Short mmCIF file of C-alpha atoms in Angstrom, two decimals:
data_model
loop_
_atom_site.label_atom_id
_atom_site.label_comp_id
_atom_site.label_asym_id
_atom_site.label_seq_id
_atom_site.Cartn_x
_atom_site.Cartn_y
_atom_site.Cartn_z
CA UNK A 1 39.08 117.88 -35.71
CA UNK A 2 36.03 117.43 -33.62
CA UNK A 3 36.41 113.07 -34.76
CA UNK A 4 39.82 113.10 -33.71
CA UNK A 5 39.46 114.65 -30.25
CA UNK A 6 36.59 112.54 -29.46
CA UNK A 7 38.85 109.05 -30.67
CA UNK A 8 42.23 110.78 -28.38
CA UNK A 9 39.43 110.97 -25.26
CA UNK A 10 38.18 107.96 -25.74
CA UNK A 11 41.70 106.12 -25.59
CA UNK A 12 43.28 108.22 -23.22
CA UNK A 13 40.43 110.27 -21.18
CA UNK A 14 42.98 111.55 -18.81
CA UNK A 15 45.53 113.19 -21.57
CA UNK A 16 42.37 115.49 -21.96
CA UNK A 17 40.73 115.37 -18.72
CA UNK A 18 42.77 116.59 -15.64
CA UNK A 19 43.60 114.08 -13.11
CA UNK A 20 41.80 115.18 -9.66
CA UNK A 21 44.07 116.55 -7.13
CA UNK A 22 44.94 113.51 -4.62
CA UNK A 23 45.76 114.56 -0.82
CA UNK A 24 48.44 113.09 0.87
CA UNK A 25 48.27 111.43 3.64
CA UNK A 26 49.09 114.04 6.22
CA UNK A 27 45.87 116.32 4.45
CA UNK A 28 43.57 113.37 4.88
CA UNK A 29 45.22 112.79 8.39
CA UNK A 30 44.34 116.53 9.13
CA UNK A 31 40.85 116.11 7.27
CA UNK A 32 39.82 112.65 9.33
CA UNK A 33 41.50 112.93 12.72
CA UNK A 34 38.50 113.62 14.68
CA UNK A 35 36.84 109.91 12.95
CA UNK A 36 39.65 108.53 13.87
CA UNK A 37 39.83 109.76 17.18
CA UNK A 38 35.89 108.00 17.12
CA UNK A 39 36.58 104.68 16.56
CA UNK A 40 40.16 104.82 18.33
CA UNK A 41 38.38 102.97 21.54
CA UNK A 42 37.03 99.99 19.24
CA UNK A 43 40.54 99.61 17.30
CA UNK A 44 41.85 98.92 20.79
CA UNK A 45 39.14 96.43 21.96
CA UNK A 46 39.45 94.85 18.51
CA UNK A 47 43.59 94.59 18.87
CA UNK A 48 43.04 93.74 22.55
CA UNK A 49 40.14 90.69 22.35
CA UNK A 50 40.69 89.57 18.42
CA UNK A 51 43.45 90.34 16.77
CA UNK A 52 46.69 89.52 19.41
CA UNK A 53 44.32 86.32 20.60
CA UNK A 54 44.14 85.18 16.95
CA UNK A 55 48.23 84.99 17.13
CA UNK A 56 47.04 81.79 19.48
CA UNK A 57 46.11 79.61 16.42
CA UNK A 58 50.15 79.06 16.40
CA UNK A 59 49.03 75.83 18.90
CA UNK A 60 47.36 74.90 15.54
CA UNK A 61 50.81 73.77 13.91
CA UNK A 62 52.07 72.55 17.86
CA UNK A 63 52.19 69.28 19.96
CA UNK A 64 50.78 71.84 22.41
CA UNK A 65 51.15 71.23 26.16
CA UNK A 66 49.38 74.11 28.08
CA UNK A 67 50.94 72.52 31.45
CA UNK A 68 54.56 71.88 31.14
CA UNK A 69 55.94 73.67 27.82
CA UNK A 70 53.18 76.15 26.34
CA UNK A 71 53.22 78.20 22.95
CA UNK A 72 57.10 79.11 23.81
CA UNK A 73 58.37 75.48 24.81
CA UNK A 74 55.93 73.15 22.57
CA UNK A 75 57.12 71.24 19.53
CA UNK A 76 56.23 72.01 15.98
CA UNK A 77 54.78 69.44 14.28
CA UNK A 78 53.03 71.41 10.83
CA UNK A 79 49.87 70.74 9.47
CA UNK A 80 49.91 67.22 11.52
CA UNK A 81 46.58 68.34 13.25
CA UNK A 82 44.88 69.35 9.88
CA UNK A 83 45.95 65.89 8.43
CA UNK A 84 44.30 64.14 11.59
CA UNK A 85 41.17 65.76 11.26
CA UNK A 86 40.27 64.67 8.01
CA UNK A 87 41.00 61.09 9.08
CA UNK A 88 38.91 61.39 11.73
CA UNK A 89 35.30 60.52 10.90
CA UNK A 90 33.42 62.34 13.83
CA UNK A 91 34.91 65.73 12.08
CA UNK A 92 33.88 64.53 8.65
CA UNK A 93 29.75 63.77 10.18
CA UNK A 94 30.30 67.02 11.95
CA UNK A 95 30.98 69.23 8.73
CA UNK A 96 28.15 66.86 6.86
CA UNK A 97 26.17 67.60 9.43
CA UNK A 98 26.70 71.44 9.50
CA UNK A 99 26.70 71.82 6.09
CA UNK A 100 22.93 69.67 5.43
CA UNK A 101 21.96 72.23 8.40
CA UNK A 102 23.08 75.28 6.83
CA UNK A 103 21.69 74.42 3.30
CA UNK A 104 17.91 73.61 4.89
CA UNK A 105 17.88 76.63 6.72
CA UNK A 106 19.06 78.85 3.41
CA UNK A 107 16.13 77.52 2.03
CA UNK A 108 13.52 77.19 4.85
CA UNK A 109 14.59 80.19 7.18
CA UNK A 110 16.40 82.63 5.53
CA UNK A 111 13.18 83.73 3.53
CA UNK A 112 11.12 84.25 6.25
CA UNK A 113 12.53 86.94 7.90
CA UNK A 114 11.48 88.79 4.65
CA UNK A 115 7.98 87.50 4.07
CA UNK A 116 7.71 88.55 7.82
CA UNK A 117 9.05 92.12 7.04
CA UNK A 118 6.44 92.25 4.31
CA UNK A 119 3.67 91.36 6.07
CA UNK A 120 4.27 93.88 8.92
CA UNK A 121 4.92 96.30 6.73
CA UNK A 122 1.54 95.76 5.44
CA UNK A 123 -0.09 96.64 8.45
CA UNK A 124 -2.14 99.39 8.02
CA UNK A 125 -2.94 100.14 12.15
CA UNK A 126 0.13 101.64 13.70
CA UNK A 127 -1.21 100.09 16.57
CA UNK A 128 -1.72 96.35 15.44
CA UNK A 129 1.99 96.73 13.87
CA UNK A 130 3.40 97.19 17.13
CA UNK A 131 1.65 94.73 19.02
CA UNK A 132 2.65 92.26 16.20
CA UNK A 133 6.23 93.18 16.41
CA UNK A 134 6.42 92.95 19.78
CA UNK A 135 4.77 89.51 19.63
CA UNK A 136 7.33 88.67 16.92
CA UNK A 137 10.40 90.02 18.27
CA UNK A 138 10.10 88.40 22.12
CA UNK A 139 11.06 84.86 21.79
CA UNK A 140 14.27 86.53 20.40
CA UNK A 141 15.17 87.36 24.18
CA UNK A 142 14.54 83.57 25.15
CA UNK A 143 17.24 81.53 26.19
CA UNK A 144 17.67 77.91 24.05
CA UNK A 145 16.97 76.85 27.24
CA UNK A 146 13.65 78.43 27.36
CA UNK A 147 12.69 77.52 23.76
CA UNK A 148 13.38 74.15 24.06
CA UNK A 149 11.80 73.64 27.18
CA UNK A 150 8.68 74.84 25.39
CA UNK A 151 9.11 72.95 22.70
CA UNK A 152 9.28 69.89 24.90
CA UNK A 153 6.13 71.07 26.24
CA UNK A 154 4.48 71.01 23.15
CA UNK A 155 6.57 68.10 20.92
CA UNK A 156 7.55 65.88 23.70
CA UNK A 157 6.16 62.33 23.97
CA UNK A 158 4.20 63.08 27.15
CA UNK A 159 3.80 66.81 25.35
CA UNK A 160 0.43 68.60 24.34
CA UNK A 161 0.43 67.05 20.72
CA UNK A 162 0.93 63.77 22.10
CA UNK A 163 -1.91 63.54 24.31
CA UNK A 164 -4.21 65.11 21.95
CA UNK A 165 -3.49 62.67 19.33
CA UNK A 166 -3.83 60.05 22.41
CA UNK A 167 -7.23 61.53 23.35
CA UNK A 168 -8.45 61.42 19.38
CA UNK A 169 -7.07 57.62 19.52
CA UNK A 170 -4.15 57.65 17.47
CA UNK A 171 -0.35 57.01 18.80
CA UNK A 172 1.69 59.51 20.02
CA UNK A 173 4.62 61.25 18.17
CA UNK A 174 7.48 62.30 20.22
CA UNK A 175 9.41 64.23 17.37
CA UNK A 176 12.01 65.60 20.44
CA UNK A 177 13.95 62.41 20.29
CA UNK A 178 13.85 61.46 17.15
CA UNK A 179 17.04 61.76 15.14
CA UNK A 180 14.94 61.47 11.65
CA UNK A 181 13.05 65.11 11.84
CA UNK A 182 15.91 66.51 14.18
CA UNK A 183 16.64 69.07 10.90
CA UNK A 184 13.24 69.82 10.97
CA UNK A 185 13.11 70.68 14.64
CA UNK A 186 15.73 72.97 15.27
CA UNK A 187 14.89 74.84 12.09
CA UNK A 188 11.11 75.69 13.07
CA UNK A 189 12.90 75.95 16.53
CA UNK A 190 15.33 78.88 14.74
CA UNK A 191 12.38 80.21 12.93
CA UNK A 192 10.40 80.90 16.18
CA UNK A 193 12.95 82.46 17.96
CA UNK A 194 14.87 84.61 15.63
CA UNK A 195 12.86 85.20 12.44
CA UNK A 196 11.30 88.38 13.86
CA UNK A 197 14.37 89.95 15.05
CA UNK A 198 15.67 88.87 12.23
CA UNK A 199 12.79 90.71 9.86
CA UNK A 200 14.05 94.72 11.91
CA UNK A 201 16.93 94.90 8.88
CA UNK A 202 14.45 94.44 6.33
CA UNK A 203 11.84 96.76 8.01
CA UNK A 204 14.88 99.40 8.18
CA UNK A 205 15.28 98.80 4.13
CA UNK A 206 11.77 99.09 3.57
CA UNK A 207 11.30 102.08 4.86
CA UNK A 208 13.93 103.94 2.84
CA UNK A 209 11.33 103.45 -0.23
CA UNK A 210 10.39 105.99 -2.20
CA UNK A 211 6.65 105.95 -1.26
CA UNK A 212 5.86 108.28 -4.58
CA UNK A 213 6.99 104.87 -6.76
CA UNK A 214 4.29 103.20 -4.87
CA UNK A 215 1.36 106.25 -5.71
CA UNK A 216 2.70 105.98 -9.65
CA UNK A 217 2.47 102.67 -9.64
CA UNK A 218 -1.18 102.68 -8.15
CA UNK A 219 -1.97 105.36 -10.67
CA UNK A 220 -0.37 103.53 -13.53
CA UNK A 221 -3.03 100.34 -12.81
CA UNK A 222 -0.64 97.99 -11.01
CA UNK A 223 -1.87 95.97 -8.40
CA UNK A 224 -0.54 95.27 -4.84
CA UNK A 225 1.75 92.00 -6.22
CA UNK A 226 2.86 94.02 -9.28
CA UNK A 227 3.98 96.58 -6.69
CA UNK A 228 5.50 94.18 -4.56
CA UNK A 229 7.58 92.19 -7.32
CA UNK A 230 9.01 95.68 -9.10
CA UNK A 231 9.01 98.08 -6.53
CA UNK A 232 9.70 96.14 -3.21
CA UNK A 233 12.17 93.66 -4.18
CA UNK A 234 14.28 95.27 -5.89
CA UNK A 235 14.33 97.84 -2.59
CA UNK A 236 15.19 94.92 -0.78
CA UNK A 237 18.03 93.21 -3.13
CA UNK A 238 20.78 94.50 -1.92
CA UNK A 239 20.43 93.54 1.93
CA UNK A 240 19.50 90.58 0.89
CA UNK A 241 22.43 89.87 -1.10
CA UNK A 242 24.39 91.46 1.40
CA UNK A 243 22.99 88.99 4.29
CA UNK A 244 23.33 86.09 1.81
CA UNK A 245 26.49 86.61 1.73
CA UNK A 246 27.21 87.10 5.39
CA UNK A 247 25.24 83.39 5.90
CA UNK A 248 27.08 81.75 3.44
CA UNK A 249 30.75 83.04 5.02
CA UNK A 250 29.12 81.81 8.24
CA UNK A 251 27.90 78.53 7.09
CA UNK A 252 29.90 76.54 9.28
CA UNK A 253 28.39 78.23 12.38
CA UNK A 254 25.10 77.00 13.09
CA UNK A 255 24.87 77.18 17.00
CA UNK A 256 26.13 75.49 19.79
CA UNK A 257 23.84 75.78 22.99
CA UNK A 258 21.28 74.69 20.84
CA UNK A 259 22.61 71.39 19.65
CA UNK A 260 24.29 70.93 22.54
CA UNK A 261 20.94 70.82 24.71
CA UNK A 262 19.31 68.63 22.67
CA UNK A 263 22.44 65.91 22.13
CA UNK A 264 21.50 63.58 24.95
CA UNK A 265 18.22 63.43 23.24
CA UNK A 266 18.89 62.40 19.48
CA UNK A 267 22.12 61.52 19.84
CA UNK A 268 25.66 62.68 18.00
CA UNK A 269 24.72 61.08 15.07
CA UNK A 270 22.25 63.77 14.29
CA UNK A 271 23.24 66.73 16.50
CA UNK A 272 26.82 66.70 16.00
CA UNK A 273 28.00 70.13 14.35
CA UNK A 274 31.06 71.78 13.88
CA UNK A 275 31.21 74.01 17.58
CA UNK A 276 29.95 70.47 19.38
CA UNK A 277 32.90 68.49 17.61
CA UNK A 278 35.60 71.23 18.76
CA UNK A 279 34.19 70.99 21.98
CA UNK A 280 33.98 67.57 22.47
CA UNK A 281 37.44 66.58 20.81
CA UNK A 282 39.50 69.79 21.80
CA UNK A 283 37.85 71.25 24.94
CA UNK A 284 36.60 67.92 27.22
CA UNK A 285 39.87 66.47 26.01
CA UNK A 286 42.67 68.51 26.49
CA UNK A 287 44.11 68.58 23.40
CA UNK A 288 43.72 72.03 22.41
CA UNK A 289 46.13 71.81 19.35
CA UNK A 290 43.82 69.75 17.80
CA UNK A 291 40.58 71.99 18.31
CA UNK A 292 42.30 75.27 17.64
CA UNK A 293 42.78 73.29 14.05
CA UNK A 294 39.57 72.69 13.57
CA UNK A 295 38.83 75.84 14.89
CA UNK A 296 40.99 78.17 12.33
CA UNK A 297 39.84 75.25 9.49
CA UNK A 298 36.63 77.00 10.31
CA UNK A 299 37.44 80.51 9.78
CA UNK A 300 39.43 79.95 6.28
CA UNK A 301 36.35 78.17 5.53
CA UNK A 302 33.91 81.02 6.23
CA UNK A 303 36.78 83.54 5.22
CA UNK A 304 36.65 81.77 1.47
CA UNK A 305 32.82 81.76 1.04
CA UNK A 306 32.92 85.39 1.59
CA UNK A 307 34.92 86.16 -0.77
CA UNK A 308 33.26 83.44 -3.47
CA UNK A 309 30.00 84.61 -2.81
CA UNK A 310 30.86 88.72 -2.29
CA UNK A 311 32.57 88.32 -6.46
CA UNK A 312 29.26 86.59 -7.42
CA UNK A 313 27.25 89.17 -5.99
CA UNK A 314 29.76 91.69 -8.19
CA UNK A 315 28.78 89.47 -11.24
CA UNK A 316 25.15 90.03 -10.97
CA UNK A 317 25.71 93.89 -10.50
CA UNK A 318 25.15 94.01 -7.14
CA UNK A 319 27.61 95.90 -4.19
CA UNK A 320 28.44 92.55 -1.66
CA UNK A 321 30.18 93.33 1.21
CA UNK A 322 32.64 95.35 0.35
CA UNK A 323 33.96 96.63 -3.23
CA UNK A 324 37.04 97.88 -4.75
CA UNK A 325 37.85 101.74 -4.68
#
């Protein structure tokens, strides 16, 4: 009797097991109202500034004329502006472009936000960890203009690397022109600037560690890397998957001001990215149709790679960005 019970629940667990009581919706209206009453103000500035603007990317699919016939009077003319942009090979250098950026930085940048967290969480001296992260976290609050301005001051050709290779009798290097190491620049440029803000989210994760794991672990004879690989990382897996994700659905985004500083430098052949292309061929043009196309290529892009990545990270066991209910 006790067999065939246990076989009936484990083919049908809820003939046995009573199915929870669900509210309806006016019970969980009743239960939730004062939440929603919360975040009423940022469903408006989200409907206001985001969602009725995205009904623009109609212009997308239009021969659109801002001037004489606009969204109303201009011509449809389909995907016409898609098929153009993937003739056009300034869009096609653009997205190489972006995506060679993205892929360097995943590799070069994205860990050292974490090895920064680490090492300031290392810190022994609340004192010395302060005056570290506020040495870490400033050039955050630079402009690009700012940063590269020091960077010229530094890298230029008549910079202070220059003229002490000059001095030491060896030739110059002027590495803010050239188009060869431009990937390199504006990564160790990124890396200056935002790797210690960028380090707070994984200074927040770290501190929601179970200290006692650490204490057992001392006690049980491992050492500080032993410590670090099975106690620490794992902590920190899940933002990191989470903000792996959130790069990858934004790999098309690299920056604008940036690049668009330094373009008159290197040239377009090495600085042109996706934001510089829409602004060049959509914006300083006039033909808006054609940008907002590139533009909402962009976000179906991004919108994809969220989803890709967010199902991989299900694979491996881990939450993503979101999960099913």
């Amino acid at each position: 009797m006790g067999v065939t019970t246990a076989r009936r629940t484990a083919r049908h667990p809820l003939s046995v097991a009573a199915k929870p009581h669900e509210l309806t919706w006016r019970a969980k209206l009743r239960r939730d109202w004062p939440l929603l009453v919360m975040n009423l103000p940022m469903l408006l500035l989200v409907l206001a500034f985001w969602w009725i603007p995205a009904l623009g990317n109609v212009i997308a699919f239009q021969d659109y004329n801002p001037y004489t016939d606009g969204i109303a009077g201009s011509p449809i003319i389909g995907f016409t502006n898609f098929a153009l942009l993937f003739q056009d090979p300034q869009f096609l250098r653009a997205i190489a472009n972006t995506l060679s950026i993205t892929a360097f930085q995943l590799v070069f940048y994205f860990p050292v936000p974490i090895m920064l967290a680490l090492l300031l969480n290392s810190i022994v001296s609340a004192r010395l960890r302060a005056f570290v992260q506020g040495v870490v976290y400033m050039p955050f609050f630079f402009s690009w203009v700012l940063v590269i301005a020091i960077f010229q001051q530094m890298f230029g050709g008549a910079g202070l690397l220059a003229q002490i290779l000059r001095e030491h009798g060896h030739q110059g290097v002027d590495w803010m022109t050239s188009s060869d190491t431009f990937i390199l620049l504006i990564t160790s440029q990124t890396v200056w600037k935002d790797a210690g803000w960028g380090a707070i989210i994984f200074l927040a994760a770290l501190s929601t560690i179970d200290p006692n794991l650490y204490e057992a672990a001392a006690v049980d004879g491992a050492r500080r890397w032993r410590r670090m690989w099975h106690i620490t990382l794992p902590g920190l897996r899940p933002v990191i998957v989470l903000l792996l994700i959130l790069r990858l659905g934004d790999a098309l985004n690299v920056g604008f001001e940036q690049f668009m500083l330094q373009r008159s430098a290197v040239g377009s052949e090495a600085s042109e990215v996706f934001d510089t292309f829409v602004y060049w061929s959509g914006l300083r043009t006039g033909d808006l149709g054609y940008g907002a196309a590139a533009g909402l290529f962009k976000g179906l892009v991004g919108l994809l790679l969220i989803v890709a990545a967010n199902r991989v990270a299900h694979a491996f066991g881990e939450r993503g960005v979101y999960s099913r209910s």
